[in-house]
Amino acid sequence: MTLTSSPLAINAAFDGGNIRVVSIDDAADGCRIDLEIVADHQSDFFQWFYFRVAGARAGQAITFRILNAGKSAYPFGWPGYKVRGSTDRLAWRMIDTGYADGVLEWTWTADASLGWFAYFAPYTMEQHEALVARIAAMPGVRHRELGQSLDGQAIDYLSIGTGPKQVWLYGRQHPGESMTEWWMEGALERLTDAADPVTAALLAKATFHVVPNMNPDGTRRGHLRTNAAGVNLNREWHAPSPERSPEVLCVRDAMDATGVDVAMDVHGDEAIPANFLAGYEGIPSWTDAHGEKFYDYGRRLAAHTPDFQTDKGYTKSAPGNANLSMSTNQLAERFGAVSMTLEMPFKDHDPNADPEFGWSGERSKRLAHAMLETLAGMIDEL
């Protein structure tokens, strides 16, 4: 809605949208639009935004200010961050962005009457449905609806391959981390490439179980981190329930049925400008031999692609202090899996930066390819 007689209109009432208009000041000497991000339903989490502006005049300079950015879930992620903007919802370029006194600010010089702005290149539920339809129709792919979310949306599962190693790929537990489903698209495209000899050899040794979106409700609602009940799914893996976290419950039940040898939980990180892995240090059953398999995978991946590094990342849990409500720790303890959390940046992978697009959906897809190639080179050891 708009709060003045200006022809400009702000709208986020669409799949994945999130913003609230505070004011629009469309004066002759400049235009300023003040906004707020809406918190996740029944939760204090917020950081994801996605909206459009309509009615822009050619060459008009519009300054956007998100006034409550300093109260967001991870305000330490704003310094150095750049908003993504698009006029076609296909190419999402970075826009110079400032952060000061709790306000996130950027200026767009309109080159179209419509413009879209987001925390990261969106991956909507409509895109998810199209991906699932396309991949499920491919030869050798088995699709199943594992269960339903609190809003009644499907938890889609795709199985590919016939090998004895059980590999689980799952993402979007935190719906605002949209790069995760771009990664999933890349992984699924590579796993269904019948002409790829690396894929063929990998699928002969492993069966892949893929859940591209663990949190469809949060995705559609425009949430940052939680489901329809305001629950952080990645703190439910020790005791998921139908009332709070049916999404985790149905996936973990399916994992119990197949077993898990390798698990990749795909995420995005607000602050660290690099791709990195987090492991399962601190689980009760930790052994150095088990952990070395995880570390070896990271070293091989860093050697394989400039879009990954091992210097930056999270602090490791102390012995015995792993949080078993988190999936990576739970699966390593529950199954003895080589379990890992991939974190991709909302900013850029600074060791191999792209000044126009930053870290992007396309680069997320390519990283998925590199991770599968690395896995293929050591699947027998895992």
Short mmCIF file of N, CA and C in Angstrom, two decimals, residues 94-242:
data_model
loop_
_atom_site.label_atom_id
_atom_site.label_comp_id
_atom_site.label_asym_id
_atom_site.label_seq_id
_atom_site.Cartn_x
_atom_site.Cartn_y
_atom_site.Cartn_z
N MET A 94 23.62 -6.72 -7.17
CA MET A 94 23.84 -6.03 -5.92
C MET A 94 23.69 -4.52 -6.11
N ILE A 95 23.19 -3.86 -5.08
CA ILE A 95 23.04 -2.41 -5.06
C ILE A 95 23.83 -1.88 -3.86
N ASP A 96 24.61 -0.84 -4.08
CA ASP A 96 25.37 -0.25 -2.97
C ASP A 96 24.42 0.07 -1.81
N THR A 97 24.80 -0.38 -0.64
CA THR A 97 23.91 -0.32 0.52
C THR A 97 24.69 0.19 1.72
N GLY A 98 24.06 1.04 2.51
CA GLY A 98 24.68 1.54 3.73
C GLY A 98 23.92 1.07 4.95
N TYR A 99 24.62 0.99 6.08
CA TYR A 99 23.98 0.64 7.35
C TYR A 99 24.56 1.52 8.43
N ALA A 100 23.71 2.30 9.06
CA ALA A 100 24.15 3.20 10.13
C ALA A 100 22.98 3.48 11.06
N ASP A 101 23.27 3.53 12.35
CA ASP A 101 22.26 3.85 13.37
C ASP A 101 21.03 2.95 13.28
N GLY A 102 21.27 1.68 12.93
CA GLY A 102 20.18 0.71 12.88
C GLY A 102 19.32 0.76 11.64
N VAL A 103 19.70 1.57 10.65
CA VAL A 103 18.90 1.74 9.43
C VAL A 103 19.69 1.21 8.23
N LEU A 104 19.03 0.36 7.44
CA LEU A 104 19.60 -0.13 6.18
C LEU A 104 19.08 0.75 5.06
N GLU A 105 19.98 1.28 4.20
CA GLU A 105 19.57 2.27 3.21
C GLU A 105 20.25 2.02 1.87
N TRP A 106 19.48 2.17 0.79
CA TRP A 106 20.04 2.12 -0.56
C TRP A 106 19.21 3.01 -1.48
N THR A 107 19.81 3.41 -2.59
CA THR A 107 19.13 4.25 -3.58
C THR A 107 19.12 3.54 -4.92
N TRP A 108 17.96 3.50 -5.55
CA TRP A 108 17.77 2.90 -6.86
C TRP A 108 17.38 3.99 -7.85
N THR A 109 18.14 4.12 -8.93
CA THR A 109 17.78 5.02 -10.01
C THR A 109 16.98 4.21 -11.02
N ALA A 110 15.71 4.49 -11.11
CA ALA A 110 14.78 3.65 -11.86
C ALA A 110 15.12 3.59 -13.34
N ASP A 111 15.26 2.38 -13.85
CA ASP A 111 15.40 2.16 -15.29
C ASP A 111 14.22 1.35 -15.81
N ALA A 112 13.18 1.21 -14.98
CA ALA A 112 11.94 0.54 -15.34
C ALA A 112 10.86 1.04 -14.37
N SER A 113 9.62 0.85 -14.73
CA SER A 113 8.54 1.31 -13.84
C SER A 113 8.35 0.36 -12.66
N LEU A 114 8.80 -0.89 -12.82
CA LEU A 114 8.71 -1.90 -11.77
C LEU A 114 10.11 -2.33 -11.34
N GLY A 115 10.29 -2.45 -10.04
CA GLY A 115 11.55 -2.97 -9.52
C GLY A 115 11.28 -3.85 -8.31
N TRP A 116 12.09 -4.89 -8.16
CA TRP A 116 11.97 -5.81 -7.03
C TRP A 116 13.25 -5.77 -6.22
N PHE A 117 13.11 -5.93 -4.91
CA PHE A 117 14.26 -5.87 -4.00
C PHE A 117 14.11 -6.99 -2.97
N ALA A 118 15.23 -7.61 -2.64
CA ALA A 118 15.18 -8.75 -1.72
C ALA A 118 16.49 -8.88 -0.97
N TYR A 119 16.43 -9.57 0.14
CA TYR A 119 17.60 -9.87 0.96
C TYR A 119 18.59 -10.73 0.18
N PHE A 120 18.06 -11.65 -0.62
CA PHE A 120 18.85 -12.49 -1.52
C PHE A 120 17.93 -12.89 -2.66
N ALA A 121 18.49 -13.37 -3.75
CA ALA A 121 17.67 -13.81 -4.88
C ALA A 121 16.62 -14.81 -4.40
N PRO A 122 15.33 -14.49 -4.52
CA PRO A 122 14.29 -15.36 -3.96
C PRO A 122 14.22 -16.71 -4.66
N TYR A 123 13.71 -17.69 -3.92
CA TYR A 123 13.33 -18.98 -4.50
C TYR A 123 11.97 -19.30 -3.90
N THR A 124 10.91 -18.98 -4.65
CA THR A 124 9.55 -19.03 -4.13
C THR A 124 8.99 -20.44 -4.14
N MET A 125 7.82 -20.60 -3.53
CA MET A 125 7.17 -21.91 -3.57
C MET A 125 6.72 -22.27 -4.98
N GLU A 126 6.39 -21.27 -5.79
CA GLU A 126 6.06 -21.56 -7.19
C GLU A 126 7.28 -22.13 -7.91
N GLN A 127 8.46 -21.56 -7.65
CA GLN A 127 9.68 -22.13 -8.21
C GLN A 127 9.93 -23.54 -7.69
N HIS A 128 9.66 -23.74 -6.40
CA HIS A 128 9.83 -25.07 -5.82
C HIS A 128 8.93 -26.09 -6.52
N GLU A 129 7.64 -25.73 -6.72
CA GLU A 129 6.71 -26.65 -7.37
C GLU A 129 7.17 -26.98 -8.79
N ALA A 130 7.68 -25.98 -9.50
CA ALA A 130 8.18 -26.22 -10.86
C ALA A 130 9.39 -27.13 -10.85
N LEU A 131 10.30 -26.93 -9.88
CA LEU A 131 11.47 -27.79 -9.77
C LEU A 131 11.08 -29.23 -9.50
N VAL A 132 10.19 -29.44 -8.53
CA VAL A 132 9.77 -30.80 -8.19
C VAL A 132 9.08 -31.48 -9.37
N ALA A 133 8.22 -30.74 -10.07
CA ALA A 133 7.53 -31.32 -11.23
C ALA A 133 8.53 -31.74 -12.30
N ARG A 134 9.51 -30.89 -12.55
CA ARG A 134 10.50 -31.18 -13.60
C ARG A 134 11.39 -32.36 -13.23
N ILE A 135 11.87 -32.39 -12.00
CA ILE A 135 12.79 -33.45 -11.60
C ILE A 135 12.05 -34.77 -11.42
N ALA A 136 10.84 -34.75 -10.88
CA ALA A 136 10.09 -35.98 -10.66
C ALA A 136 9.78 -36.71 -11.96
N ALA A 137 9.74 -35.98 -13.07
CA ALA A 137 9.45 -36.58 -14.37
C ALA A 137 10.68 -37.18 -15.04
N MET A 138 11.86 -37.00 -14.45
CA MET A 138 13.09 -37.50 -15.06
C MET A 138 13.22 -39.01 -14.85
N PRO A 139 13.86 -39.70 -15.79
CA PRO A 139 14.06 -41.15 -15.63
C PRO A 139 14.86 -41.47 -14.37
N GLY A 140 14.43 -42.49 -13.66
CA GLY A 140 15.17 -42.96 -12.49
C GLY A 140 14.89 -42.20 -11.21
N VAL A 141 13.98 -41.21 -11.27
CA VAL A 141 13.67 -40.42 -10.07
C VAL A 141 12.38 -40.93 -9.45
N ARG A 142 12.41 -41.08 -8.14
CA ARG A 142 11.23 -41.52 -7.39
C ARG A 142 10.79 -40.38 -6.48
N HIS A 143 9.53 -39.99 -6.59
CA HIS A 143 9.00 -38.90 -5.77
C HIS A 143 8.02 -39.45 -4.75
N ARG A 144 8.05 -38.84 -3.55
CA ARG A 144 7.08 -39.18 -2.51
C ARG A 144 6.79 -37.95 -1.68
N GLU A 145 5.57 -37.80 -1.23
CA GLU A 145 5.22 -36.77 -0.25
C GLU A 145 5.38 -37.39 1.13
N LEU A 146 6.43 -36.96 1.83
CA LEU A 146 6.73 -37.56 3.13
C LEU A 146 5.71 -37.20 4.19
N GLY A 147 5.10 -36.06 4.05
CA GLY A 147 4.14 -35.56 5.03
C GLY A 147 3.70 -34.18 4.64
N GLN A 148 3.08 -33.49 5.57
CA GLN A 148 2.61 -32.14 5.29
C GLN A 148 3.01 -31.20 6.41
N SER A 149 3.16 -29.94 6.03
CA SER A 149 3.51 -28.88 6.97
C SER A 149 2.28 -28.50 7.80
N LEU A 150 2.45 -27.60 8.73
CA LEU A 150 1.33 -27.12 9.54
C LEU A 150 0.28 -26.40 8.70
N ASP A 151 0.71 -25.76 7.60
CA ASP A 151 -0.23 -25.11 6.68
C ASP A 151 -0.79 -26.08 5.64
N GLY A 152 -0.38 -27.34 5.71
CA GLY A 152 -0.88 -28.33 4.77
C GLY A 152 -0.11 -28.47 3.48
N GLN A 153 1.06 -27.83 3.39
CA GLN A 153 1.88 -27.96 2.18
C GLN A 153 2.68 -29.27 2.21
N ALA A 154 3.00 -29.75 1.03
CA ALA A 154 3.71 -31.01 0.90
C ALA A 154 5.18 -30.88 1.31
N ILE A 155 5.69 -31.90 1.99
CA ILE A 155 7.12 -32.06 2.19
C ILE A 155 7.59 -33.02 1.10
N ASP A 156 8.14 -32.46 0.03
CA ASP A 156 8.52 -33.23 -1.15
C ASP A 156 9.86 -33.93 -0.94
N TYR A 157 9.92 -35.17 -1.43
CA TYR A 157 11.12 -36.01 -1.31
C TYR A 157 11.38 -36.63 -2.67
N LEU A 158 12.63 -36.61 -3.08
CA LEU A 158 13.04 -37.19 -4.35
C LEU A 158 14.20 -38.15 -4.09
N SER A 159 14.11 -39.35 -4.65
CA SER A 159 15.15 -40.35 -4.47
C SER A 159 15.74 -40.70 -5.83
N ILE A 160 17.07 -40.77 -5.87
CA ILE A 160 17.79 -41.01 -7.13
C ILE A 160 18.95 -41.94 -6.83
N GLY A 161 19.17 -42.95 -7.67
CA GLY A 161 20.32 -43.84 -7.51
C GLY A 161 19.94 -45.17 -6.89
N THR A 162 20.90 -46.11 -6.96
CA THR A 162 20.64 -47.48 -6.48
C THR A 162 21.77 -48.01 -5.60
N GLY A 163 22.78 -47.19 -5.34
CA GLY A 163 23.93 -47.66 -4.59
C GLY A 163 23.65 -47.86 -3.11
N PRO A 164 24.52 -48.61 -2.42
CA PRO A 164 24.28 -48.94 -1.00
C PRO A 164 24.51 -47.79 -0.02
N LYS A 165 25.33 -46.79 -0.38
CA LYS A 165 25.55 -45.66 0.51
C LYS A 165 24.31 -44.77 0.52
N GLN A 166 23.88 -44.40 1.71
CA GLN A 166 22.66 -43.60 1.84
C GLN A 166 23.05 -42.14 2.10
N VAL A 167 22.77 -41.28 1.10
CA VAL A 167 23.16 -39.87 1.17
C VAL A 167 21.90 -39.02 1.23
N TRP A 168 21.80 -38.19 2.26
CA TRP A 168 20.65 -37.29 2.42
C TRP A 168 21.09 -35.85 2.19
N LEU A 169 20.36 -35.17 1.30
CA LEU A 169 20.54 -33.75 1.04
C LEU A 169 19.23 -33.05 1.42
N TYR A 170 19.30 -32.06 2.29
CA TYR A 170 18.08 -31.38 2.70
C TYR A 170 18.41 -29.93 3.02
N GLY A 171 17.44 -29.05 2.77
CA GLY A 171 17.72 -27.63 2.93
C GLY A 171 16.47 -26.83 3.23
N ARG A 172 16.68 -25.55 3.41
CA ARG A 172 15.60 -24.58 3.64
C ARG A 172 14.90 -24.81 4.98
N GLN A 173 15.61 -25.37 5.97
CA GLN A 173 15.01 -25.40 7.30
C GLN A 173 14.70 -23.97 7.74
N HIS A 174 15.59 -23.05 7.36
CA HIS A 174 15.39 -21.63 7.61
C HIS A 174 14.97 -20.99 6.28
N PRO A 175 13.72 -20.65 6.12
CA PRO A 175 13.19 -20.31 4.78
C PRO A 175 13.79 -19.06 4.16
N GLY A 176 14.25 -18.10 4.98
CA GLY A 176 14.84 -16.90 4.42
C GLY A 176 16.19 -17.13 3.77
N GLU A 177 16.76 -18.31 3.95
CA GLU A 177 18.06 -18.65 3.36
C GLU A 177 17.81 -19.25 1.97
N SER A 178 17.37 -18.40 1.06
CA SER A 178 16.88 -18.87 -0.24
C SER A 178 17.97 -19.47 -1.11
N MET A 179 19.24 -19.11 -0.85
CA MET A 179 20.33 -19.71 -1.62
C MET A 179 20.34 -21.23 -1.49
N THR A 180 19.74 -21.74 -0.40
CA THR A 180 19.77 -23.18 -0.19
C THR A 180 18.98 -23.93 -1.25
N GLU A 181 17.84 -23.36 -1.68
CA GLU A 181 17.10 -24.10 -2.70
C GLU A 181 17.68 -23.90 -4.09
N TRP A 182 18.39 -22.80 -4.31
CA TRP A 182 19.18 -22.72 -5.54
C TRP A 182 20.22 -23.84 -5.56
N TRP A 183 20.87 -24.09 -4.42
CA TRP A 183 21.84 -25.18 -4.31
C TRP A 183 21.16 -26.51 -4.62
N MET A 184 19.97 -26.70 -4.07
CA MET A 184 19.23 -27.95 -4.30
C MET A 184 18.91 -28.13 -5.78
N GLU A 185 18.54 -27.04 -6.44
CA GLU A 185 18.27 -27.14 -7.88
C GLU A 185 19.51 -27.61 -8.63
N GLY A 186 20.67 -27.05 -8.27
CA GLY A 186 21.90 -27.47 -8.91
C GLY A 186 22.22 -28.93 -8.64
N ALA A 187 22.01 -29.38 -7.40
CA ALA A 187 22.29 -30.78 -7.06
C ALA A 187 21.36 -31.71 -7.83
N LEU A 188 20.09 -31.38 -7.89
CA LEU A 188 19.13 -32.25 -8.58
C LEU A 188 19.39 -32.28 -10.08
N GLU A 189 19.75 -31.15 -10.66
CA GLU A 189 20.07 -31.15 -12.09
C GLU A 189 21.28 -32.03 -12.38
N ARG A 190 22.28 -31.96 -11.51
CA ARG A 190 23.48 -32.78 -11.74
C ARG A 190 23.17 -34.26 -11.53
N LEU A 191 22.36 -34.57 -10.52
CA LEU A 191 22.05 -35.98 -10.24
C LEU A 191 21.15 -36.61 -11.30
N THR A 192 20.49 -35.80 -12.09
CA THR A 192 19.62 -36.34 -13.15
C THR A 192 20.23 -36.18 -14.55
N ASP A 193 21.50 -35.83 -14.61
CA ASP A 193 22.18 -35.68 -15.90
C ASP A 193 22.68 -37.05 -16.34
N ALA A 194 21.89 -37.70 -17.19
CA ALA A 194 22.19 -39.07 -17.60
C ALA A 194 23.47 -39.17 -18.41
N ALA A 195 23.94 -38.07 -18.99
CA ALA A 195 25.15 -38.11 -19.83
C ALA A 195 26.42 -37.87 -19.03
N ASP A 196 26.31 -37.65 -17.75
CA ASP A 196 27.47 -37.30 -16.91
C ASP A 196 28.09 -38.55 -16.30
N PRO A 197 29.32 -38.89 -16.66
CA PRO A 197 29.93 -40.12 -16.13
C PRO A 197 30.20 -40.05 -14.63
N VAL A 198 30.48 -38.85 -14.11
CA VAL A 198 30.69 -38.72 -12.66
C VAL A 198 29.41 -39.06 -11.91
N THR A 199 28.28 -38.52 -12.41
CA THR A 199 26.99 -38.81 -11.79
C THR A 199 26.67 -40.29 -11.87
N ALA A 200 26.89 -40.89 -13.03
CA ALA A 200 26.56 -42.31 -13.20
C ALA A 200 27.34 -43.17 -12.22
N ALA A 201 28.63 -42.89 -12.06
CA ALA A 201 29.44 -43.67 -11.13
C ALA A 201 28.99 -43.45 -9.69
N LEU A 202 28.61 -42.23 -9.36
CA LEU A 202 28.18 -41.92 -8.00
C LEU A 202 26.85 -42.61 -7.68
N LEU A 203 25.92 -42.61 -8.63
CA LEU A 203 24.62 -43.22 -8.38
C LEU A 203 24.68 -44.73 -8.33
N ALA A 204 25.75 -45.32 -8.87
CA ALA A 204 25.94 -46.76 -8.74
C ALA A 204 26.43 -47.13 -7.34
N LYS A 205 27.00 -46.15 -6.65
CA LYS A 205 27.55 -46.42 -5.31
C LYS A 205 26.68 -45.85 -4.19
N ALA A 206 25.76 -44.95 -4.53
CA ALA A 206 24.97 -44.27 -3.50
C ALA A 206 23.53 -44.07 -3.96
N THR A 207 22.63 -44.07 -2.99
CA THR A 207 21.26 -43.65 -3.21
C THR A 207 21.08 -42.30 -2.55
N PHE A 208 20.59 -41.32 -3.32
CA PHE A 208 20.41 -39.96 -2.82
C PHE A 208 18.95 -39.75 -2.43
N HIS A 209 18.78 -39.19 -1.26
CA HIS A 209 17.47 -38.84 -0.73
C HIS A 209 17.47 -37.32 -0.57
N VAL A 210 16.60 -36.63 -1.30
CA VAL A 210 16.68 -35.17 -1.39
C VAL A 210 15.36 -34.54 -0.94
N VAL A 211 15.44 -33.64 0.03
CA VAL A 211 14.30 -32.84 0.46
C VAL A 211 14.67 -31.39 0.17
N PRO A 212 14.21 -30.85 -0.96
CA PRO A 212 14.67 -29.52 -1.38
C PRO A 212 14.21 -28.39 -0.46
N ASN A 213 13.05 -28.58 0.20
CA ASN A 213 12.52 -27.50 1.05
C ASN A 213 11.86 -28.11 2.28
N MET A 214 12.53 -27.97 3.42
CA MET A 214 12.02 -28.48 4.69
C MET A 214 10.96 -27.57 5.30
N ASN A 215 10.84 -26.35 4.82
CA ASN A 215 9.98 -25.36 5.48
C ASN A 215 9.16 -24.58 4.45
N PRO A 216 8.22 -25.26 3.79
CA PRO A 216 7.43 -24.56 2.77
C PRO A 216 6.54 -23.45 3.35
N ASP A 217 6.07 -23.62 4.57
CA ASP A 217 5.21 -22.59 5.16
C ASP A 217 5.98 -21.29 5.36
N GLY A 218 7.15 -21.39 5.97
CA GLY A 218 7.97 -20.20 6.17
C GLY A 218 8.36 -19.55 4.86
N THR A 219 8.61 -20.38 3.84
CA THR A 219 8.98 -19.85 2.53
C THR A 219 7.85 -19.00 1.96
N ARG A 220 6.65 -19.55 1.94
CA ARG A 220 5.52 -18.82 1.36
C ARG A 220 5.15 -17.59 2.18
N ARG A 221 5.28 -17.69 3.50
CA ARG A 221 4.90 -16.59 4.39
C ARG A 221 5.94 -15.46 4.42
N GLY A 222 7.13 -15.69 3.85
CA GLY A 222 8.16 -14.68 3.90
C GLY A 222 8.89 -14.62 5.22
N HIS A 223 9.03 -15.76 5.88
CA HIS A 223 9.74 -15.84 7.15
C HIS A 223 11.25 -15.89 6.95
N LEU A 224 11.96 -15.54 7.99
CA LEU A 224 13.41 -15.70 8.00
C LEU A 224 13.82 -17.09 8.46
N ARG A 225 13.27 -17.55 9.59
CA ARG A 225 13.89 -18.69 10.29
C ARG A 225 12.91 -19.75 10.80
N THR A 226 11.62 -19.51 10.76
CA THR A 226 10.70 -20.42 11.44
C THR A 226 9.56 -20.89 10.53
N ASN A 227 8.82 -21.89 11.06
CA ASN A 227 7.67 -22.43 10.34
C ASN A 227 6.42 -21.65 10.72
N ALA A 228 5.24 -22.19 10.39
CA ALA A 228 3.99 -21.46 10.62
C ALA A 228 3.69 -21.24 12.09
N ALA A 229 4.31 -22.05 12.96
CA ALA A 229 4.09 -21.91 14.40
C ALA A 229 5.19 -21.13 15.08
N GLY A 230 6.08 -20.52 14.31
CA GLY A 230 7.19 -19.77 14.90
C GLY A 230 8.27 -20.66 15.47
N VAL A 231 8.39 -21.88 14.98
CA VAL A 231 9.36 -22.86 15.49
C VAL A 231 10.56 -22.94 14.55
N ASN A 232 11.75 -22.87 15.13
CA ASN A 232 13.00 -23.05 14.40
C ASN A 232 13.21 -24.55 14.20
N LEU A 233 13.04 -25.03 12.98
CA LEU A 233 13.10 -26.46 12.72
C LEU A 233 14.45 -27.07 13.05
N ASN A 234 15.51 -26.29 12.95
CA ASN A 234 16.82 -26.85 13.24
C ASN A 234 17.14 -26.83 14.74
N ARG A 235 16.12 -26.78 15.56
CA ARG A 235 16.25 -27.04 17.00
C ARG A 235 15.21 -28.06 17.45
N GLU A 236 14.78 -28.90 16.49
CA GLU A 236 13.72 -29.87 16.78
C GLU A 236 14.12 -31.32 16.55
N TRP A 237 15.36 -31.58 16.15
CA TRP A 237 15.72 -32.91 15.67
C TRP A 237 15.84 -33.96 16.77
N HIS A 238 15.95 -33.53 18.00
CA HIS A 238 16.00 -34.48 19.12
C HIS A 238 14.61 -35.01 19.47
N ALA A 239 13.56 -34.21 19.25
CA ALA A 239 12.21 -34.60 19.66
C ALA A 239 11.17 -33.88 18.82
N PRO A 240 11.12 -34.12 17.49
CA PRO A 240 10.11 -33.46 16.67
C PRO A 240 8.71 -33.95 17.02
N SER A 241 7.71 -33.09 16.81
CA SER A 241 6.34 -33.46 17.15
C SER A 241 5.38 -33.02 16.05
N PRO A 242 4.22 -33.70 15.95
CA PRO A 242 3.23 -33.29 14.94
C PRO A 242 2.69 -31.88 15.19
#
